[in-house]
Structure formats: structure tokens, C-alpha cells
Short mmCIF file of C-alpha atoms and ligand atoms in Angstrom, two decimals:
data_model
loop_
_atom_site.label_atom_id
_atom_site.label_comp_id
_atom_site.label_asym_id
_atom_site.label_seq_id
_atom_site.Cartn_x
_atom_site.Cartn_y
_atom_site.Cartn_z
CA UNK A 1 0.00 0.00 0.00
CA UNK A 2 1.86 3.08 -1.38
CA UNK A 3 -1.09 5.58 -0.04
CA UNK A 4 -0.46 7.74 2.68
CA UNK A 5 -3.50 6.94 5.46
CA UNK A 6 -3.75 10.18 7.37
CA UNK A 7 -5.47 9.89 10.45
CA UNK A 8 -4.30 13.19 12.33
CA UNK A 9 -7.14 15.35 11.84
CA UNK A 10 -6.90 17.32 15.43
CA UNK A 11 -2.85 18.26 14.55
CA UNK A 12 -4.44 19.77 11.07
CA UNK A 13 -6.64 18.82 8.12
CA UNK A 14 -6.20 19.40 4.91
CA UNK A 15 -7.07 22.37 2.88
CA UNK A 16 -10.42 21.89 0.99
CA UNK A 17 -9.99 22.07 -2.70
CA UNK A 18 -12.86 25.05 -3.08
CA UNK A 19 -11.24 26.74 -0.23
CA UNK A 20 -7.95 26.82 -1.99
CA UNK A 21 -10.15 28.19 -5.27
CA UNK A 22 -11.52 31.04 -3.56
CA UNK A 23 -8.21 32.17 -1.77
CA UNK A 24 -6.12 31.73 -4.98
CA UNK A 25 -7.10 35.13 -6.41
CA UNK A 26 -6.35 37.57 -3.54
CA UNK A 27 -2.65 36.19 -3.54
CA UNK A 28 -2.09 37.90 -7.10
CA UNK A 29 -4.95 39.27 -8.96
CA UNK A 30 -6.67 40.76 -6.01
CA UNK A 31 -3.31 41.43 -3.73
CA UNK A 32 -4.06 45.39 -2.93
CA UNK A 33 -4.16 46.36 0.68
CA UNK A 34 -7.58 46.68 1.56
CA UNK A 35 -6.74 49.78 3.81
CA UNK A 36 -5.96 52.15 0.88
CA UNK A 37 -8.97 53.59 -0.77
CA UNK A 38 -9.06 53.25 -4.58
CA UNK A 39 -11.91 50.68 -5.64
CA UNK A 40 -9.37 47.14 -6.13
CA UNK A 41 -8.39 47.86 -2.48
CA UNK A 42 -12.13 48.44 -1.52
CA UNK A 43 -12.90 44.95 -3.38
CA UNK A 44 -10.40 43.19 -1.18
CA UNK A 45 -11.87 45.20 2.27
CA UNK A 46 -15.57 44.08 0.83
CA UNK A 47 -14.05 40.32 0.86
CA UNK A 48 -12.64 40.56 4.48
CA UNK A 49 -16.14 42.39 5.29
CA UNK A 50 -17.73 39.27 3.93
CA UNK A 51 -15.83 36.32 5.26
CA UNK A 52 -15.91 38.25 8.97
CA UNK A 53 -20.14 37.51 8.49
CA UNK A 54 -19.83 34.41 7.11
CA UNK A 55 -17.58 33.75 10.17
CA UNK A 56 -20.02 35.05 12.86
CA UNK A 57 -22.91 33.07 11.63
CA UNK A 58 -20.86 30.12 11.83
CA UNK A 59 -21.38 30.71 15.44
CA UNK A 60 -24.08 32.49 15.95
CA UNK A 61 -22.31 35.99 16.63
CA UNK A 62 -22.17 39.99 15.04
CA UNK A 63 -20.06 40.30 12.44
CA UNK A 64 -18.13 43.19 14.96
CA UNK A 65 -17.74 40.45 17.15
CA UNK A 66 -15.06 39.14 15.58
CA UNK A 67 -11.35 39.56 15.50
CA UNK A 68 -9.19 37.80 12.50
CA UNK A 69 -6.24 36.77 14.41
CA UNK A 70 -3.07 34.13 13.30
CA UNK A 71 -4.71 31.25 14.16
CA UNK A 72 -5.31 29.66 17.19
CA UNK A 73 -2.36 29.97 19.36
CA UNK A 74 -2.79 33.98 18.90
CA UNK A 75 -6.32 33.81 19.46
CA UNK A 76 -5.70 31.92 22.95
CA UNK A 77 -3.23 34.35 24.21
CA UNK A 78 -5.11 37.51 22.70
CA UNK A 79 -8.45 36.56 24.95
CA UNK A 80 -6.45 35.78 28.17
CA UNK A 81 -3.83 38.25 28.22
CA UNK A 82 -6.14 41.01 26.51
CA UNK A 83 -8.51 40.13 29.83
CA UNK A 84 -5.97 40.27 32.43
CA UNK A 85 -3.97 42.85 31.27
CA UNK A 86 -7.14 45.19 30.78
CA UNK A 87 -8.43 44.71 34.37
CA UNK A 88 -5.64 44.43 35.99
CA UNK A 89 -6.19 47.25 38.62
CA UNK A 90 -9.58 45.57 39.44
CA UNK A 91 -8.51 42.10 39.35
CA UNK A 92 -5.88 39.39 39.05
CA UNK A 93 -6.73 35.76 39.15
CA UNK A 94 -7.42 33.53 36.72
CA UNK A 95 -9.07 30.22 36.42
CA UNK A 96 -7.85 27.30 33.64
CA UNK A 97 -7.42 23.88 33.73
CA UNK A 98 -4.77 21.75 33.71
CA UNK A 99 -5.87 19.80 30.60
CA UNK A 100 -5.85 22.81 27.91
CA UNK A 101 -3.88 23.16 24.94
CA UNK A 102 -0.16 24.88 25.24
CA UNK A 103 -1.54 27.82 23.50
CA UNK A 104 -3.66 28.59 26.67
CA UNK A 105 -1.51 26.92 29.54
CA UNK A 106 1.93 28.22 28.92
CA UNK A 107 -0.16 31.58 28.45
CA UNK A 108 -1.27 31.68 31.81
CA UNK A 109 2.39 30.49 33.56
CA UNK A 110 3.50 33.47 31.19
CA UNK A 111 1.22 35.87 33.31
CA UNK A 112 1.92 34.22 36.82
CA UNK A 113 5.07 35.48 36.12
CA UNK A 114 4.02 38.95 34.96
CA UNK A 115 2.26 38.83 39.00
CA UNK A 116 -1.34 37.32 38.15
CA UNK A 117 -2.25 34.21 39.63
CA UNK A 118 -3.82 31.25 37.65
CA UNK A 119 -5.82 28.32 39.42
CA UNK A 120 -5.01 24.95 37.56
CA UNK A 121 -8.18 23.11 37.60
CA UNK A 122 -8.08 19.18 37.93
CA UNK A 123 -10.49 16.46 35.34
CA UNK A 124 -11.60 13.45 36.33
CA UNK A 125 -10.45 10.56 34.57
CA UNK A 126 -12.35 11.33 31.46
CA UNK A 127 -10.96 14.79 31.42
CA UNK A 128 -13.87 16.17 32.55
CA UNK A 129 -13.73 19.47 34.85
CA UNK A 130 -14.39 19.81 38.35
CA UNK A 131 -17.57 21.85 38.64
CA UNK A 132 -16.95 21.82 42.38
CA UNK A 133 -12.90 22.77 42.71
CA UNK A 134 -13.85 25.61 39.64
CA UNK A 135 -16.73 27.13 42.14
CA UNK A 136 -14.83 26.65 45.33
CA UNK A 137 -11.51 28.55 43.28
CA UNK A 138 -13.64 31.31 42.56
CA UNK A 139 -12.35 34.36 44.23
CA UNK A 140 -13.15 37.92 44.37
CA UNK A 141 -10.37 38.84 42.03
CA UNK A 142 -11.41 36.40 39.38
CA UNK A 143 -11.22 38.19 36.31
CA UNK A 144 -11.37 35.14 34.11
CA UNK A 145 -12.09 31.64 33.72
CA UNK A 146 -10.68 30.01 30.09
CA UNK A 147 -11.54 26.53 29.38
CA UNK A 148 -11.75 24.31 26.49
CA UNK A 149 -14.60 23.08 24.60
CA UNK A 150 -13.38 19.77 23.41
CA UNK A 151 -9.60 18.68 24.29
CA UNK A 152 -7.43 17.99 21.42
CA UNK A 153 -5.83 14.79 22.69
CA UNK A 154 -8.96 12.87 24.43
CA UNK A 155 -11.76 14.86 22.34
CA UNK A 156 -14.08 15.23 25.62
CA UNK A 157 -16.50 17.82 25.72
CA UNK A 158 -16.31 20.19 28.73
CA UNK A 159 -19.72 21.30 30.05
CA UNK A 160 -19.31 25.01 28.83
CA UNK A 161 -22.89 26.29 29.21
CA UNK A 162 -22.27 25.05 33.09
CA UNK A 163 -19.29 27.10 33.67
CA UNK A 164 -20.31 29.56 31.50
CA UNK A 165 -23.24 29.69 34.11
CA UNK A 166 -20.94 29.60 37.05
CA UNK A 167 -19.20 32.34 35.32
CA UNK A 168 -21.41 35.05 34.94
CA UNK A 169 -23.40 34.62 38.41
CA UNK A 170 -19.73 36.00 39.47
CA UNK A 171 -19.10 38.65 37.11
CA UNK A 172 -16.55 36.72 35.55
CA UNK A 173 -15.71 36.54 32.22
CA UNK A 174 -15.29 33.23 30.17
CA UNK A 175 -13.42 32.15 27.24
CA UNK A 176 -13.33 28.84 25.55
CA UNK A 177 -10.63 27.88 23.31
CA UNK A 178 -13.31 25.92 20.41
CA UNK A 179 -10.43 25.00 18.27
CA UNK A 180 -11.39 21.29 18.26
CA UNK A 181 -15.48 22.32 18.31
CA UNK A 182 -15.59 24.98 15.53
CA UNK A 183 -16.86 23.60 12.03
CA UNK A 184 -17.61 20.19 13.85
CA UNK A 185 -20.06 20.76 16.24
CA UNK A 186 -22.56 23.48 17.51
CA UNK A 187 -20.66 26.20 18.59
CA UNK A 188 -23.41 29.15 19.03
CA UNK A 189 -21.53 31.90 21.13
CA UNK A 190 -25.35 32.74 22.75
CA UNK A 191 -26.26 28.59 24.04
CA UNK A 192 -22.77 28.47 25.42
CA UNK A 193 -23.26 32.07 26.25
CA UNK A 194 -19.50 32.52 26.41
CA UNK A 195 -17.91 36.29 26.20
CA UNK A 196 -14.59 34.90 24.23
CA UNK A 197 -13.77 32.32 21.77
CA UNK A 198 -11.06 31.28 19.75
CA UNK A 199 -11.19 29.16 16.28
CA UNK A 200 -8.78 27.94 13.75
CA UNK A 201 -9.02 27.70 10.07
CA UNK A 202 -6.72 24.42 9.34
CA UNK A 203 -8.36 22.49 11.94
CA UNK A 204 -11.80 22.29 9.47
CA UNK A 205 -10.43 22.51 6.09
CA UNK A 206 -9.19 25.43 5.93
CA UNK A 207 -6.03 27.64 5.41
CA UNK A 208 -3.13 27.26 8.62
CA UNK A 209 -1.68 30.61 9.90
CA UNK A 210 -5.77 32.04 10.57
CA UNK A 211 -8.02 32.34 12.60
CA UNK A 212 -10.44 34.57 14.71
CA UNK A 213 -11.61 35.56 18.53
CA UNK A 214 -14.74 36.34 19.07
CA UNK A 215 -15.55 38.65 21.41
CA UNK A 216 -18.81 39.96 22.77
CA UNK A 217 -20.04 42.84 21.94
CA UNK A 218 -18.96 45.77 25.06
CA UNK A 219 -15.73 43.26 26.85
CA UNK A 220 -12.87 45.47 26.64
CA UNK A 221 -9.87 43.92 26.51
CA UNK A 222 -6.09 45.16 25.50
CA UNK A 223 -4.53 44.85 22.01
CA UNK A 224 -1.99 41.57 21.75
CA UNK A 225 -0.23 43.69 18.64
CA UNK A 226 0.34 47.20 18.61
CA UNK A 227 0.92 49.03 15.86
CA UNK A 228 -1.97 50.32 12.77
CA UNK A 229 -5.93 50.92 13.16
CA UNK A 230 -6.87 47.37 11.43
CA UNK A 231 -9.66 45.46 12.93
CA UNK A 232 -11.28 48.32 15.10
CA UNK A 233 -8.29 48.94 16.46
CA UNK A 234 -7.87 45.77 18.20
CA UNK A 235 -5.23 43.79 16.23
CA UNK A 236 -2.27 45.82 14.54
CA UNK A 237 -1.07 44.70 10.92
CA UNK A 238 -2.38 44.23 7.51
CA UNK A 239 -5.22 41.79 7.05
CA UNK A 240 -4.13 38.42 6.17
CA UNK A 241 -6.72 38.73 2.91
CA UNK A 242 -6.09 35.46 1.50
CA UNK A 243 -5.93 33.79 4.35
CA UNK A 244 -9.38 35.28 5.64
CA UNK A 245 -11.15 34.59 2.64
CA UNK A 246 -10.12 30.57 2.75
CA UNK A 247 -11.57 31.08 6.70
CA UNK A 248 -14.74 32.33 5.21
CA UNK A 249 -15.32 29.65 3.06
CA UNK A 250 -14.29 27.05 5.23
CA UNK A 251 -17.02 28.00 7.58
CA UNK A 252 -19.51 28.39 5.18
CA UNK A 253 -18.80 24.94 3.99
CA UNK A 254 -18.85 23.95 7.87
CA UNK A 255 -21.97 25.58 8.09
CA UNK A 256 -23.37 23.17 5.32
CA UNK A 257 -22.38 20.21 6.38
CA UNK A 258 -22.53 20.31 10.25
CA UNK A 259 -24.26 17.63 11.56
CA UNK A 260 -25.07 15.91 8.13
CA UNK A 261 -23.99 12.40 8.85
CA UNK A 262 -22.23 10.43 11.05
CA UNK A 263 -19.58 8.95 8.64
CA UNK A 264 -16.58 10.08 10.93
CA UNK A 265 -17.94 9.22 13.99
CA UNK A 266 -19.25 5.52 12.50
CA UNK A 267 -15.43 5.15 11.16
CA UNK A 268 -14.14 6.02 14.34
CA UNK A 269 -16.25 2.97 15.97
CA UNK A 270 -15.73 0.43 13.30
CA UNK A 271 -11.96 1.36 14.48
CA UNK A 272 -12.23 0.87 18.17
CA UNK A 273 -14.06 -2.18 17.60
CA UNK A 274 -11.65 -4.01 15.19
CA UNK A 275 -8.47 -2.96 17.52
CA UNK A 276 -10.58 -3.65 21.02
CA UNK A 277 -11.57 -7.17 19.38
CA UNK A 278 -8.08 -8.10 17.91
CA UNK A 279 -5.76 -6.17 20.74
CA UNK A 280 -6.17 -7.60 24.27
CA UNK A 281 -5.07 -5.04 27.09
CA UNK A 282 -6.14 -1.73 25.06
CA UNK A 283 -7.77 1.23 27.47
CA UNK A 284 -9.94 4.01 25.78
CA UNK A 285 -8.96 6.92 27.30
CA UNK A 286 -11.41 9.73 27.44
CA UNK A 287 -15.38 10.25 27.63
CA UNK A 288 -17.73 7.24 26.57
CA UNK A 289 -20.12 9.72 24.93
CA UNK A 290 -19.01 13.59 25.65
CA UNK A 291 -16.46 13.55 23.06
CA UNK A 292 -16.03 14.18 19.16
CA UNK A 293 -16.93 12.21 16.83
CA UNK A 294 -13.49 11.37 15.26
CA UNK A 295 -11.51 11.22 17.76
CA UNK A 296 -9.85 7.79 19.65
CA UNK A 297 -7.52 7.98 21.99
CA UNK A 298 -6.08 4.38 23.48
CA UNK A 299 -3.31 2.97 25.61
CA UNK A 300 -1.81 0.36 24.71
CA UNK A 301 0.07 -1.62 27.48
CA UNK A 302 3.66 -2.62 27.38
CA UNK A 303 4.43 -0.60 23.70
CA UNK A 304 5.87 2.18 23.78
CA UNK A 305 3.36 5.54 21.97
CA UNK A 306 6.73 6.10 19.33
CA UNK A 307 7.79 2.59 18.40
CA UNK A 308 3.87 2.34 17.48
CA UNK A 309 3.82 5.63 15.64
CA UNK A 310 7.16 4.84 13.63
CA UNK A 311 5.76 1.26 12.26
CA UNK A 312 2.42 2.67 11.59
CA UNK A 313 4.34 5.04 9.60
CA UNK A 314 6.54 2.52 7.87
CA UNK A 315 3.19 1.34 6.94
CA UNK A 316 2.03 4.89 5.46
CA UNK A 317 -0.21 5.77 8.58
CA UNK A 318 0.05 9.08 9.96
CA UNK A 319 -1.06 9.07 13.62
CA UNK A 320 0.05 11.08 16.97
CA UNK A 321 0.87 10.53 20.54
CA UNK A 322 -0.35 12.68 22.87
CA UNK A 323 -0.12 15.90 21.20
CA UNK A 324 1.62 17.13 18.77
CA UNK A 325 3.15 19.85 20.00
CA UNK A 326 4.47 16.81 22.49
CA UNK A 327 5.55 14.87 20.05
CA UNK A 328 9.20 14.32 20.42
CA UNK A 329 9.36 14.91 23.70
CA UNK A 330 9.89 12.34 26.68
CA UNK A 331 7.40 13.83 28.94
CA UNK A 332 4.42 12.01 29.11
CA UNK A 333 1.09 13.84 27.85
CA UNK A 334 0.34 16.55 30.72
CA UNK A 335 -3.52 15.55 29.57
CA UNK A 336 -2.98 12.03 30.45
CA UNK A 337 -1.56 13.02 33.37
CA UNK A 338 -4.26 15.47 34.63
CA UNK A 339 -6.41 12.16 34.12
CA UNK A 340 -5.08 10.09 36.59
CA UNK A 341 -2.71 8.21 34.22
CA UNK A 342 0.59 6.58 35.45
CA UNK A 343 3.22 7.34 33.52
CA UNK A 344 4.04 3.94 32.28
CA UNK A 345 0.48 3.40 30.26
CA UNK A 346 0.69 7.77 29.36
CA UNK A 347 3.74 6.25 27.94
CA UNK A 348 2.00 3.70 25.52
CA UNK A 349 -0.79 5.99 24.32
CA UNK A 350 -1.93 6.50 21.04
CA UNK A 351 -4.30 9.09 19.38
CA UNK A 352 -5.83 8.53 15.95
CA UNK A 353 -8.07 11.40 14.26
CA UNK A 354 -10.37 10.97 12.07
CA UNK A 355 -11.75 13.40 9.17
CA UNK A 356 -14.32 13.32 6.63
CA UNK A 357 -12.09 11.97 4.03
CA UNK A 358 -11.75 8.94 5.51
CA UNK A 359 -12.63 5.68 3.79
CA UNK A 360 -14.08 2.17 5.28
CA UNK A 361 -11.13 0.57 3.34
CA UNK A 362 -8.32 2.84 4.97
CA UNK A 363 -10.03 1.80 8.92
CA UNK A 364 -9.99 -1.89 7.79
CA UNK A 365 -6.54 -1.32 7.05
CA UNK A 366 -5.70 -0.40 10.03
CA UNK A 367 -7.51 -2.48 11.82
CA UNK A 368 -5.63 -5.54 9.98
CA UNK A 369 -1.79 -3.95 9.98
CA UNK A 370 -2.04 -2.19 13.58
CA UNK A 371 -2.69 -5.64 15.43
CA UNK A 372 0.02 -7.22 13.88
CA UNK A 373 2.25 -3.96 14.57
CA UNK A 374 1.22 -4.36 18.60
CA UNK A 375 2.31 -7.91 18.65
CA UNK A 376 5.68 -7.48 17.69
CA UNK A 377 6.50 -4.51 19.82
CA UNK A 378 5.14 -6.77 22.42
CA UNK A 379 7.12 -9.76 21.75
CA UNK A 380 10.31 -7.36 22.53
CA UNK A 381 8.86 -5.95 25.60
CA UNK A 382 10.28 -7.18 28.94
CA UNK A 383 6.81 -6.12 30.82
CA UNK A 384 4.35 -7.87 28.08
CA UNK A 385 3.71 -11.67 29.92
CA UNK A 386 3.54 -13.71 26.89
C1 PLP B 401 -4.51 23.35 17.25
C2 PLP B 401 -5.02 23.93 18.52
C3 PLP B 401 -4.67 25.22 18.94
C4 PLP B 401 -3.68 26.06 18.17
O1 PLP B 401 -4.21 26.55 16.98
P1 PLP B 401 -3.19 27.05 15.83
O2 PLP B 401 -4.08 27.65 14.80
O3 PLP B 401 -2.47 25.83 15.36
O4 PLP B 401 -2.29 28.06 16.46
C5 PLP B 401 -5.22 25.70 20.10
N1 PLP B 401 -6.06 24.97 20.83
C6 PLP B 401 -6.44 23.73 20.48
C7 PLP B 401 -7.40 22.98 21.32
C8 PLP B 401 -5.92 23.16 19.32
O5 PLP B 401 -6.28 21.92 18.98
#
């Protein structure tokens, strides 16, 4: 089998073909800087105009609502350091979890040093939040509390319109980083009733290096990047036109197909069932139900998470370990961790994302080479009891 089998959707996805179509022109045909004022520029300002409403009805918001940032990671540190930094003469303490993505944790150890104090909020061992620890946390100089709508490496779904909920009845804003939620589920700013969140383009078919925060309407919060009047004043530097566009479209194709079918999510069964059937000793990490549809995370005992991602890509399989920002690293999976997880079975983990191109023949693949891949591995492992 010479075909790559690429089942790392939550590290990226690839761009869709009509995405790549309508970004194409406003790289050379339509390259003018939509900030000066003769009508090609004004053509490339009415695209950015356009994509920011497609955008906002992707999730339910105002078009002034939101912010076209770099992607995720920028989005992330724009809503927490925007918050703090903006009330910080009123307030200082902030409330995460210990499960979020880099882009959001090293953030907040950022601003403990800069003399704000972050709360670290424990999951249970589906990765699930403590509603209890968050409300007993809460101080008077919360300011904000961030947490994720679906994590990237287990794929469970936080309970955002309860914390949300919590939130507010203390004045206290809340931000969700829905970069593994945006363009796959509902994500409607107004039933999570959040007052920040970020997105991603290349995490649903679209173009890497974009994104957006959205922010509701009257939260003041302070610039990330200084510098010219673009985007109400809120993010310095000229607009990233092509890259917005391929956004646009990629929500308005997420718009579309939201919720459609359950081809992914079917996949991702037929998957766990062939490896739970043919592997003994596998543990699904994660929630049962609370969690996206294409994502399975496993342990595997006795293998080791690389040795399995190396032979799975000797066999043309493209698969991660904890994250991927991880990847490479010996430190187990801080996720895992947060769950509970030793660090000898964080050790053997594996996590396989699926997307929408994804074929029955590709799983059945897998489900035939991976078994065979596990055995070996095991037959050279000193803890595996044969
Ligand atoms: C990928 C990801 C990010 C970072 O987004 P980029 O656009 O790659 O910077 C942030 N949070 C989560 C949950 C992610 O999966």
C-alpha cells in the first residue's frame, strides 16, 4: 500500500480544494491592501467584510464580534492576556485547567510570572472538569475563567454552558478555546453564552496561519499587537486577505455540512471495535459519549506511543501521541496526566483522528496492519507476559 492513510485530523486537516479556489485570487490578482482607498483595495476590504459575516454566523455571533487573528495559538493568548492585562487594577486571578492546549496553559504560567495568579483546575479521569474545585476557586479577584470546549488529545466535551453559568453569576468573564469544536459541532456563542472564543481555520479545512476571537459585543480587553488601526483597532497589521477569505469559506462549507452524517464518527467505531476485538489489554482513554466524533484515543500496554507511531508510519499511517506539540518529547502527555494516568500506560498511548475523508477501506486497514504492529512490539517488551 503506497497511499499515505492520514489519520491526524486534530494536529491539522487538509485544505479543501474550493477553499484553496476562492483564496487563490487575492494572492495575485486581487493582492491590494484593503486599507488604501481606490476601488481594487475596496474589493479586497468588501471580501474581508464578507468572510468576517460568514464567520459570525458560523457561530451564531455579530459580524463586529469578531477579531481575524493568526490562528489559534494567537487567538488563545489575545483573549487571556487582553482580559488580564485590561483589568488588571480591578482584578488578578485567573481560572484554567490543567488539561488545555499549550496555547492557553503556557499563556497563563507566562502571566503568573508577569504577578497574576492562575488556578489549575483538575479532570476526572475522562478529562472532565471539576464543577466543584472551579466554584470553590472562585475568588473575588477572578477576572477570568478560560476553558476548552473539546480537548485535542482525548476529544471530551467540557460542560461550557455550566461554567459559563458559574461564570457570569460572578461577574466573571469566560473564554473557551473551540479549536477542536468549531466547524464540527454546535458552537453558538449565545447557548454556550461565552464572552470569548477562539477558532482555527486548518483544523476544518481550511487555510493554517488564521483564525479569529470572538468577542462579545462591550468586553474590553487590550490589544496583543500594537501598531496600525486594522480590525477596530484591536489587532495591529495588515489583514491576512487570503488567508481570511479561505476562513470564510471554510465556515460556510462547515456551516453546510454540520451535523449531516455520522460517517466520521461511525469510522471512528468500526476502528475501536476491530483494535478492542483483535488487541487484548487496550484502554480508551477519554469520555464514553461527551467527546467528538473522530476522535480515539487508546493505551496500549507494554508498547511504547513512538515505536507504534514509527511502524504505523513505515506502513504509510500518519497518527500522533499525545499531542503534537508533544511529540518528540519524553514527557508524558500533561492531559494524560491530569487524568489520573501513570506514567508507564501515558507512555504507551496513542491518538488517531479521524476526518471526513476517511474511507471504510483505509479503517480496515488499520484495523488488519495495527494488530500485527502491537504484537511485535510486544514480543520485545520485557513487561508484556507472553
Ligand atoms: C490546534 C489547537 C490550537 C492552536 O491553533 P493554531 O491555529 O495551530 O495556532 C489551540 N487549541 C487547540 C485545542 C488546538 O487543537
Amino acid at each position: 500500500m503506497g497511499k499515505i492513510i492520514y489519520l491526524d485530523h486534530n494536529a491539522t486537516t487538509p485544505t479543501a480544494q474550493k477553499v484553496l479556489e476562492e483564496m487563490l485570487p487575492y494572492f495575485n490578482t486581487h493582492y491590494h491592501n484593503p486599507s488604501s482607498l481606490y476601488k481594487p483595495s475596496r474589493d479586497c476590504r468588501k471580501a474581508i467584510e464578507e468572510s468576517r459575516t460568514i464567520v459570525a454566523s458560523l457561530i451564531g455571533a455579530e459580524p463586529r464580534e469578531i477579531i481575524f487573528t493568526a490562528g489559534g495559538t494567537e487567538a488563545d493568548n489575545f483573549a487571556i492576556k487582553g482580559i488580564a492585562f485590561a483589568n488588571k487594577s480591578r482584578k488578578n486571578h485567573i481560572i484554567t485547567s490543567k488539561i488545555e492546549h499549550h496555547a492557553v496553559l503556557i499563556t497563563c504560567m507566562w502571566l503568573e510570572s508577569q504577578g497574576f495568579e492562575v488556578t489549575y483546575l483538575g479532570v476526572d479521569k475522562y478529562g472532565v472538569v471539576d464543577l466543584n474545585e472551579l466554584k470553590d476557586s472562585i475568588t473575588d479577584q477572578t477576572v477570568l475563567i478560560t476553558i476548552m470546549h473539546a480537548n485535542n488529545e482525548l476529544g471530551t466535551i467540557q460542560p461550557i454552558k455550566e461554567i459559563a453559568e458559574i461564570a457570569h453569576s460572578h461577574n466573571i468573564y469566560f473564554h473557551t478555546d473551540a479549536v477542536q469544536t468549531v466547524g464540527k459541532i454546535s458552537t453558538k456563542v449565545n447557548e454556550l453564552d461565552v464572552d470569548l472564543l477562539s477558532l482555527s481555520g486548518h483544523k476544518f479545512y481550511g487555510p493554517k496561519g488564521v483564525g479569529a476571537l470572538y468577542i462579545r459585543k462591550g468586553t474590553l480587553l487590550d490589544p496583543l499587537i500594537h501598531g496600525g488601526h486594522h480590525e477596530r483597532d484591536r489587532r495591529a497589521g495588515t489583514e491576512n486577505v487570503p488567508g481570511i477569505v479561505g476562513l470564510g469559506k471554510a465556515c460556510e462549507i462547515a456551516k453546510q455540512e454540520i451535523g449531516t452524517n455520522n460517517k466520521v464518527k461511525n469510522l471512528r467505531d468500526r476502528l475501536w471495535n476491530g483494535i478492542k476485538n483483535k488487541i487484548p489489554e487496550v484502554v480508551l482513554n477519554g469520555h464514553p459519549e461527551k467527546k467528538l466524533d473522530g476522535t480515539l484515543s487508546i493505551c496500549v500496554k507494554c508498547v511504547e506511543g513512538e515505536s507504534m507511531l514509527m511502524d504505523l508510519d513505515a506502513h504509510g499511517i500518519c497518527a500522533s501521541s499525545g499531542s503534537a506539540c508533544a511529540a518528540g518529547t519524553a514527557e508524558p502527555s500533561h492531559v494524560l496526566t491530569a487524568t489520573g494516568m501513570p506514567a508507564d500506560l501515558s507512555h504507551s498511548s496513542l491518538r488517531i483522528s479521524l476526518g471526513k475523508h476517511n474511507t471504510k477501506e483505509e479503517i480496515d486497514y488499520v484495523i488488519q496492519v495495527f494488530p500485527q504492529i502491537v504484537e511485535r512490539l510486544r514480543t520485545l517488551s520485557p513487561f508484556w507476559k507472553k
